[in-house]
PDB file of C-alpha atoms in Angstrom:
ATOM      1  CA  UNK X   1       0.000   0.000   0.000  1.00  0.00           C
ATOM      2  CA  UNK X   2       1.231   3.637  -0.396  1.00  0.00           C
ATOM      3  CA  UNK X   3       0.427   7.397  -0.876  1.00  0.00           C
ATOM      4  CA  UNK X   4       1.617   9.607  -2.800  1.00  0.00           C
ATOM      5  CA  UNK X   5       3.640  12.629  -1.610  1.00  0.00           C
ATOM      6  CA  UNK X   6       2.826  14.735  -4.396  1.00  0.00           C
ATOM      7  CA  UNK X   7      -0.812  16.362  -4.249  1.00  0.00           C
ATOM      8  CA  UNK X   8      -0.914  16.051  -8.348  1.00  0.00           C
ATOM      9  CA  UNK X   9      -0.371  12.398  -8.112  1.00  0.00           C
ATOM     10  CA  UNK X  10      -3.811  10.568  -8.089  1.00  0.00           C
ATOM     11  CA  UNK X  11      -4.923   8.545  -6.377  1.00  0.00           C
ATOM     12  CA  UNK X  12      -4.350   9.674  -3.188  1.00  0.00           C
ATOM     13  CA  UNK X  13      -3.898   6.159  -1.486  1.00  0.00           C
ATOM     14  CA  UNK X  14      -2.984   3.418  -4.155  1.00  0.00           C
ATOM     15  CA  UNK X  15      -3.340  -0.265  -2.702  1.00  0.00           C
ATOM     16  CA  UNK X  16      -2.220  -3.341  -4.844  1.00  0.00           C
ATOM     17  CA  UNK X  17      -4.978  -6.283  -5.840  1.00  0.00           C
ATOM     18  CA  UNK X  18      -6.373  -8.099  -3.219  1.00  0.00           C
ATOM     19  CA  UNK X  19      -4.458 -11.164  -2.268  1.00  0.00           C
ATOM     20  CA  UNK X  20      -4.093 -13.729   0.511  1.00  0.00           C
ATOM     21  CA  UNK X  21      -1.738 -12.139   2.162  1.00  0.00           C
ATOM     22  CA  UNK X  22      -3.130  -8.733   1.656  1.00  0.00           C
ATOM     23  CA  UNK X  23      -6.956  -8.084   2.406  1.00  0.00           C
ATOM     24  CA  UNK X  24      -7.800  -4.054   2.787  1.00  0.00           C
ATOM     25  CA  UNK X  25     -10.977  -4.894   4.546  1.00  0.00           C
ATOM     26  CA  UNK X  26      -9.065  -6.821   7.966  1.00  0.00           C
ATOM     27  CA  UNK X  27      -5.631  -5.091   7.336  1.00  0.00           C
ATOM     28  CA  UNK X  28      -5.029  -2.462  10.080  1.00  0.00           C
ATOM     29  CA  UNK X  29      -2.181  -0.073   8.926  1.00  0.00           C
ATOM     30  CA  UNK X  30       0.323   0.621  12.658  1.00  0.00           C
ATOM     31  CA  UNK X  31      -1.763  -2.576  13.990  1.00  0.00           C
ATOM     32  CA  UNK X  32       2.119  -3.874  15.142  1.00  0.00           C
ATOM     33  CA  UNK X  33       2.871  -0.707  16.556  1.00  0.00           C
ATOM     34  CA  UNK X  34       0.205   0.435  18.409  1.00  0.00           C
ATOM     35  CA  UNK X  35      -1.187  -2.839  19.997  1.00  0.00           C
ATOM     36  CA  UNK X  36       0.874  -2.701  23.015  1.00  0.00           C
ATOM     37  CA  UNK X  37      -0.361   0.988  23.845  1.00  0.00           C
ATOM     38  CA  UNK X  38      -3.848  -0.071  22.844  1.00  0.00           C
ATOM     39  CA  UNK X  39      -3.866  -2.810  25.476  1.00  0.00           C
ATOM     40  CA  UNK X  40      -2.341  -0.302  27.755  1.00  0.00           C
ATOM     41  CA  UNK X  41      -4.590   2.594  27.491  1.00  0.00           C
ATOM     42  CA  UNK X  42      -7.143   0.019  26.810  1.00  0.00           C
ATOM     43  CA  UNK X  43      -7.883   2.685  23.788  1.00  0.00           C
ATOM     44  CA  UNK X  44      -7.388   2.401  20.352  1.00  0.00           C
ATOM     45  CA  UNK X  45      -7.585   6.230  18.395  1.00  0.00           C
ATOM     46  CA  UNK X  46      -8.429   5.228  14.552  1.00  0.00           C
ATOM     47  CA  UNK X  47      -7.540   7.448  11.726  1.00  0.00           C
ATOM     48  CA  UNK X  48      -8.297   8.201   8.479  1.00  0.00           C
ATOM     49  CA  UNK X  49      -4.545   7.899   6.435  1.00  0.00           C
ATOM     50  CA  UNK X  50      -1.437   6.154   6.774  1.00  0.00           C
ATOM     51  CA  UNK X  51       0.699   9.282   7.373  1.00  0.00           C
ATOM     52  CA  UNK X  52      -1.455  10.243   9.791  1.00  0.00           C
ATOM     53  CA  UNK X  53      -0.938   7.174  12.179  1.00  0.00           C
ATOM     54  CA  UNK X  54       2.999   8.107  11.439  1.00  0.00           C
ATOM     55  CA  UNK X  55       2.988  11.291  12.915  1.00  0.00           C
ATOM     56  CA  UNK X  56       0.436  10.718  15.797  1.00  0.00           C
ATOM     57  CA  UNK X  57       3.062   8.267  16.791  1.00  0.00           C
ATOM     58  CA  UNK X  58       6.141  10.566  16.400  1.00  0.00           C
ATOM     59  CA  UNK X  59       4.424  12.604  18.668  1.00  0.00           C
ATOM     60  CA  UNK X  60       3.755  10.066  20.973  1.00  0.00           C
ATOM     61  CA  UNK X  61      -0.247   9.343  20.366  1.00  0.00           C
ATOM     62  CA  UNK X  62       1.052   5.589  19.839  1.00  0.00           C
ATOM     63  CA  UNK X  63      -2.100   3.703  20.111  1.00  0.00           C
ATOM     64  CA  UNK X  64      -3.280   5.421  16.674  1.00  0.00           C
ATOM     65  CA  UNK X  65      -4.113   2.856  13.648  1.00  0.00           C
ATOM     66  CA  UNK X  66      -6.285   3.277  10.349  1.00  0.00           C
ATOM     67  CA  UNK X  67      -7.652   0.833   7.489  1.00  0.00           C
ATOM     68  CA  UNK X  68      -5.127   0.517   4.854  1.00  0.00           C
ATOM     69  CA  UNK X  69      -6.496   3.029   2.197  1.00  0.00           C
ATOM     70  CA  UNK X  70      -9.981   1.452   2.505  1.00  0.00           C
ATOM     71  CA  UNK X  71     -13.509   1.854   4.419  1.00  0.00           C
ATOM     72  CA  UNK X  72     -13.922   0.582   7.536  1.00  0.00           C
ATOM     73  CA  UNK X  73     -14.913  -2.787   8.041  1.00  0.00           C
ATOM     74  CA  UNK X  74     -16.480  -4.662  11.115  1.00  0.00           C
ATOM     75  CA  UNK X  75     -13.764  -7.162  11.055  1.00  0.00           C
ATOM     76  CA  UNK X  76     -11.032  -3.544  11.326  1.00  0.00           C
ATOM     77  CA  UNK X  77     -13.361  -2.653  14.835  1.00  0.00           C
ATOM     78  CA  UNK X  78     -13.625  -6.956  15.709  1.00  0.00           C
ATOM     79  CA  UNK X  79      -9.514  -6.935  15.352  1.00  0.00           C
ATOM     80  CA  UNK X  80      -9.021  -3.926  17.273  1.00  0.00           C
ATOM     81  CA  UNK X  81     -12.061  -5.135  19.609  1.00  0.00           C
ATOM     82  CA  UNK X  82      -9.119  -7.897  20.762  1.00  0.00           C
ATOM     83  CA  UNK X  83      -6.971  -5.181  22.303  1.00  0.00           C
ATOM     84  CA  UNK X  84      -9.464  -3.290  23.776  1.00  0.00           C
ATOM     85  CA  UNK X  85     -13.404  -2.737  23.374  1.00  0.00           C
ATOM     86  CA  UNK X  86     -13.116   1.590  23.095  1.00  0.00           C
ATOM     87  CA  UNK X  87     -11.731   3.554  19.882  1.00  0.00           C
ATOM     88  CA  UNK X  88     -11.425   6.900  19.388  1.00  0.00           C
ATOM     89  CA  UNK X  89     -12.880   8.021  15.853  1.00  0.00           C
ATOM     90  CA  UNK X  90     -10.622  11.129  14.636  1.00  0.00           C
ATOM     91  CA  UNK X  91     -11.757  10.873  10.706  1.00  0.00           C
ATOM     92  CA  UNK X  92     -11.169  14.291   8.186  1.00  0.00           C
ATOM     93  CA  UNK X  93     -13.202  17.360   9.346  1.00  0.00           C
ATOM     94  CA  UNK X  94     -15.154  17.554   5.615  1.00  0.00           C
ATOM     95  CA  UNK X  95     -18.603  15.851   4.650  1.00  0.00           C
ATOM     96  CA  UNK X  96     -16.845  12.685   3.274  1.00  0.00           C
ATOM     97  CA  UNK X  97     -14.864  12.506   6.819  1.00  0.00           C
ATOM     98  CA  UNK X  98     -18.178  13.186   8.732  1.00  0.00           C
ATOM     99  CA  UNK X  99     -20.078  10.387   6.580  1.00  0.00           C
ATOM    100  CA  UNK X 100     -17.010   8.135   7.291  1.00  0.00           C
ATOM    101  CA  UNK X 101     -17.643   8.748  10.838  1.00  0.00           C
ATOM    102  CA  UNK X 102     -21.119   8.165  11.266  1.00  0.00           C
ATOM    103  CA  UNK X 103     -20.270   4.885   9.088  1.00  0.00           C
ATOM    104  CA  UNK X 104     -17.824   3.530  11.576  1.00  0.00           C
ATOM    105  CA  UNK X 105     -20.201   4.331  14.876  1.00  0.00           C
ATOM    106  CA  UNK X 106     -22.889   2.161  13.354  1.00  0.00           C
ATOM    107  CA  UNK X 107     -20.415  -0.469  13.166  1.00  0.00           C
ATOM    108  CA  UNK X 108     -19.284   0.075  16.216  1.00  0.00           C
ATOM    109  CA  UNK X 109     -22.645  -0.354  17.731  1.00  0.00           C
ATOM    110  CA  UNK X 110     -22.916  -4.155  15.921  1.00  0.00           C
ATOM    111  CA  UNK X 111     -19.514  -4.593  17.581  1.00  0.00           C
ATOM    112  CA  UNK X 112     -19.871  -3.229  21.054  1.00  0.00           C
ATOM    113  CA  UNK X 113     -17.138  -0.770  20.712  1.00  0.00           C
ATOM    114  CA  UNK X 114     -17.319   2.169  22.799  1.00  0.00           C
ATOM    115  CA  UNK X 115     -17.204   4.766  20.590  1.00  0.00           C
ATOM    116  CA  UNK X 116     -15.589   8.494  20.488  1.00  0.00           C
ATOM    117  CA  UNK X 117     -15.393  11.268  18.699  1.00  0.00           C
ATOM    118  CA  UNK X 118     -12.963  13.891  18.029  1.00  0.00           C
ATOM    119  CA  UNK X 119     -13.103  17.214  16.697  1.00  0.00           C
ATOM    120  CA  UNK X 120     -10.354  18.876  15.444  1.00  0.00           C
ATOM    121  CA  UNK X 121     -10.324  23.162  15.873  1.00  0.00           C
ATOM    122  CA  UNK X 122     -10.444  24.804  12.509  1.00  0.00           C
ATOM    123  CA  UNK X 123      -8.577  25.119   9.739  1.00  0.00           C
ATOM    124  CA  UNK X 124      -6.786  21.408  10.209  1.00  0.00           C
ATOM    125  CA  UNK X 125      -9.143  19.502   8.064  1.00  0.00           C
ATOM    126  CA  UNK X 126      -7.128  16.161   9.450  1.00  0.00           C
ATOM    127  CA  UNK X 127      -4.610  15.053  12.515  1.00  0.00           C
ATOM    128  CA  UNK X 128      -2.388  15.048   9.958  1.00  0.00           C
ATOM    129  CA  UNK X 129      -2.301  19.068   9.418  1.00  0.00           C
ATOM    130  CA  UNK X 130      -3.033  19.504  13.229  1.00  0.00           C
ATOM    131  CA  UNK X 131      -0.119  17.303  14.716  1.00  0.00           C
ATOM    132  CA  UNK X 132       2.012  19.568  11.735  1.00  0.00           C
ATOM    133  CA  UNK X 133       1.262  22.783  12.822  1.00  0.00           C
ATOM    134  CA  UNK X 134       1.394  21.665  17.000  1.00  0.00           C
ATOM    135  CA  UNK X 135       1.052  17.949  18.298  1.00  0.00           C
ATOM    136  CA  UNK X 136      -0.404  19.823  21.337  1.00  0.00           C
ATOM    137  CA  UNK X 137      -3.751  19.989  19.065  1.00  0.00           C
ATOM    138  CA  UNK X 138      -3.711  16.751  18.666  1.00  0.00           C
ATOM    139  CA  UNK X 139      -2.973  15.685  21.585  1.00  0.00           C
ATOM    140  CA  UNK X 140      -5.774  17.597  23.363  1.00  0.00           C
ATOM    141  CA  UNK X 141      -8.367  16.914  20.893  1.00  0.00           C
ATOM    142  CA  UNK X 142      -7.982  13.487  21.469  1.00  0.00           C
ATOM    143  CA  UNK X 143      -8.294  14.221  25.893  1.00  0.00           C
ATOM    144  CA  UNK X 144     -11.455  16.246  24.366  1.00  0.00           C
ATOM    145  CA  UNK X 145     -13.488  13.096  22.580  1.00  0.00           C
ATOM    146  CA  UNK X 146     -17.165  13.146  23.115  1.00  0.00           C
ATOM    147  CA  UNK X 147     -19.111   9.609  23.402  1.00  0.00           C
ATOM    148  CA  UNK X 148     -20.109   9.108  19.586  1.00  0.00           C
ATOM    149  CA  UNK X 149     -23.517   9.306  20.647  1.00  0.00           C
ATOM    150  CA  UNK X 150     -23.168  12.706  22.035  1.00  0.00           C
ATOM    151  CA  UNK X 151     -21.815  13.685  18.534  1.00  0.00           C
ATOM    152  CA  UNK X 152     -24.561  11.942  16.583  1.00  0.00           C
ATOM    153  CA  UNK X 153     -27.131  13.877  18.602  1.00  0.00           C
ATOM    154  CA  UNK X 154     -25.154  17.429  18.334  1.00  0.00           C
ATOM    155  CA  UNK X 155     -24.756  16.834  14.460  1.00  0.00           C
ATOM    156  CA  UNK X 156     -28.182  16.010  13.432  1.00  0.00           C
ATOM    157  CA  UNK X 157     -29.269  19.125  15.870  1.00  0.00           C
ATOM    158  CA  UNK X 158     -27.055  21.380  14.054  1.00  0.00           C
ATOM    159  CA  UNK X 159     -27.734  20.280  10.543  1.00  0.00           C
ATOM    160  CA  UNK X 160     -31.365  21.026  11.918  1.00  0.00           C
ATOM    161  CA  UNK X 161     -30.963  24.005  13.167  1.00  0.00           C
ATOM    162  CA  UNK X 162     -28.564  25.291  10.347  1.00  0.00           C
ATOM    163  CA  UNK X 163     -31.851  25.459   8.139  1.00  0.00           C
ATOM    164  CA  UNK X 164     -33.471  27.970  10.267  1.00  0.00           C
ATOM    165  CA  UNK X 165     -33.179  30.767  12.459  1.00  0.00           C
ATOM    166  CA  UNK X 166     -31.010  29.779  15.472  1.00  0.00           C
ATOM    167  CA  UNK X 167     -32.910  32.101  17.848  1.00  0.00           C
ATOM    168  CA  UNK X 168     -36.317  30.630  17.432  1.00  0.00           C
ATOM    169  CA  UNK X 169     -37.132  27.536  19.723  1.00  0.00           C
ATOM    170  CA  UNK X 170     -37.058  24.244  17.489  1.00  0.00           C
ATOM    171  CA  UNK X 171     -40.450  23.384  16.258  1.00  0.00           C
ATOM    172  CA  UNK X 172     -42.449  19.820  16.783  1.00  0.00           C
ATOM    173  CA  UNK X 173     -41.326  18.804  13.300  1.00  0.00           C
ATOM    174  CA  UNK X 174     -37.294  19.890  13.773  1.00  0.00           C
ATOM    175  CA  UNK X 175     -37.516  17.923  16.947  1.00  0.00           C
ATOM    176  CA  UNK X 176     -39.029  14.883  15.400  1.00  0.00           C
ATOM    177  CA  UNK X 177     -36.397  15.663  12.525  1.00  0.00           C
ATOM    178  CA  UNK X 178     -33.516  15.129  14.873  1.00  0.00           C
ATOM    179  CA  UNK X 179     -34.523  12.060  16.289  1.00  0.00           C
ATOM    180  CA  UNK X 180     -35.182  10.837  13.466  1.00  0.00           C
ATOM    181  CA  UNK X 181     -31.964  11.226  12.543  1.00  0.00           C
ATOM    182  CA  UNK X 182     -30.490   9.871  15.974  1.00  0.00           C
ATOM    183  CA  UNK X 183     -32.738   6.931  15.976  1.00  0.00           C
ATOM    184  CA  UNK X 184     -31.147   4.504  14.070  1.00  0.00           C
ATOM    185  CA  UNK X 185     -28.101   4.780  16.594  1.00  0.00           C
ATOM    186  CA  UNK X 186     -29.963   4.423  19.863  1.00  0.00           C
ATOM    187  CA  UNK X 187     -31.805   1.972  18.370  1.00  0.00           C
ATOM    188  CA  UNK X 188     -28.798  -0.062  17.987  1.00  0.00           C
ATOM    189  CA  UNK X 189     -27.655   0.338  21.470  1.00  0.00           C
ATOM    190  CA  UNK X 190     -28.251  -2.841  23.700  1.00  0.00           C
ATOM    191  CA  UNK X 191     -27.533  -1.823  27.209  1.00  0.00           C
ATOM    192  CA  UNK X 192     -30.842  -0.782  28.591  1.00  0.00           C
ATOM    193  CA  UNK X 193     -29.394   1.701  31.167  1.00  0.00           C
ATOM    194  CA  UNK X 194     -26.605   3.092  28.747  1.00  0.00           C
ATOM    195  CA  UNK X 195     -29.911   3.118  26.065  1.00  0.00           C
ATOM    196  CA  UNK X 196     -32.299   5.122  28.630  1.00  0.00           C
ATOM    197  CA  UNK X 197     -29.616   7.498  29.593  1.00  0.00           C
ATOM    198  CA  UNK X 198     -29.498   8.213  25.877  1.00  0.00           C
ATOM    199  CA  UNK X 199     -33.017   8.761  25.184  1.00  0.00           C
ATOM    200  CA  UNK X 200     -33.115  11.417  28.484  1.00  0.00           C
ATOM    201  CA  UNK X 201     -30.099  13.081  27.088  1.00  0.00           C
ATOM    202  CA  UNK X 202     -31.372  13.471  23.755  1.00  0.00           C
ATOM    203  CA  UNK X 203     -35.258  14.417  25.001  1.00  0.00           C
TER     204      UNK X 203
END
């Protein structure tokens, strides 16, 4: 698997054919690396790229993996799921990166992951650009991670809201509009408790 260096080089992330050896979808790129300090933290903080995991580790974040150029897979959470049963999601602050996200916390939900989120403070549109600039940002985004959940419900709110004027109370139908949105999450959620805690928050 590689990347290219050059930003006029496409694609981005160029993987060779599936074999038997190598199998994007239950290949976890830093898996070697990081599986100690996964087990350790009993954490494991998944990223989008391949140079990302490199410099979250020079800086020291060394429980950071991602797929290998590909989307996530249940059997990527089920193999990281052996070292420890919470990830951190810290996925490209654009739509595709926010899709991504919301992609892997369903599958985290079939897997009984304990799921995060991390936001990254504008303009670093990756941990990439933010761990370039100051591993600091990084660093505390990561000690900032909100329970996916939490995110879920804050991003279907805004996207609500965004439509509207933000000073007027939400109506009936924004409200149902959000948990619409949020439902097929909780749904998901088998803990009772951890489920009714969820439904409070969110009502």
């Amino acid at each position: 698997t590689g990347r290219s260096l050059d930003p006029a080089v496409q694609p981005k992330y160029y993987n060779t054919p599936e074999t038997t050896i190598f199998h994007k979808g239950a290949l976890i790129y830093g898996l070697a690396q990081a599986k100690s300090a996964i087990k350790e933290q009993d954490c494991g903080v998944l990223v989008e790229g391949q140079v990302d995991v490199v410099l979250a580790h020079q800086c020291g974040v060394n429980n950071t993996v991602a797929s290998s150029g590909t989307a996530l897979t249940p059997t990527h959470l089920k193999t990281i799921g052996r070292y420890s049963k919470n990830c951190i999601f810290s996925f490209d602050m654009d739509v595709a990166g926010t899709k991504a996200t919301y992609n892997a916390f369903f599958l985290a939900l079939d897997v009984e992951i304990n799921a995060r989120v991390v936001t990254l403070p504008k303009p670093y549109k990756d941990a990439g650009e933010a761990i370039a600039h100051d591993p600091e940002i990084f660093i505390v985004a990561i000690q900032n991670a909100v329970p996916a959940m939490e995110w879920v419900i804050r991003n279907e709110k805004e996207r609500v809201v965004m439509s509207s004027n933000k000073d007027t109370p939400l109506t009936p139908v924004q409200k149902k509009t959000i948990v619409q949105g949020v439902l097929p999450y909780l749904s998901k959620v088998i803990d009772s408790i951890e489920r009714d805690e969820w439904v409070k928050i969110l009502a």
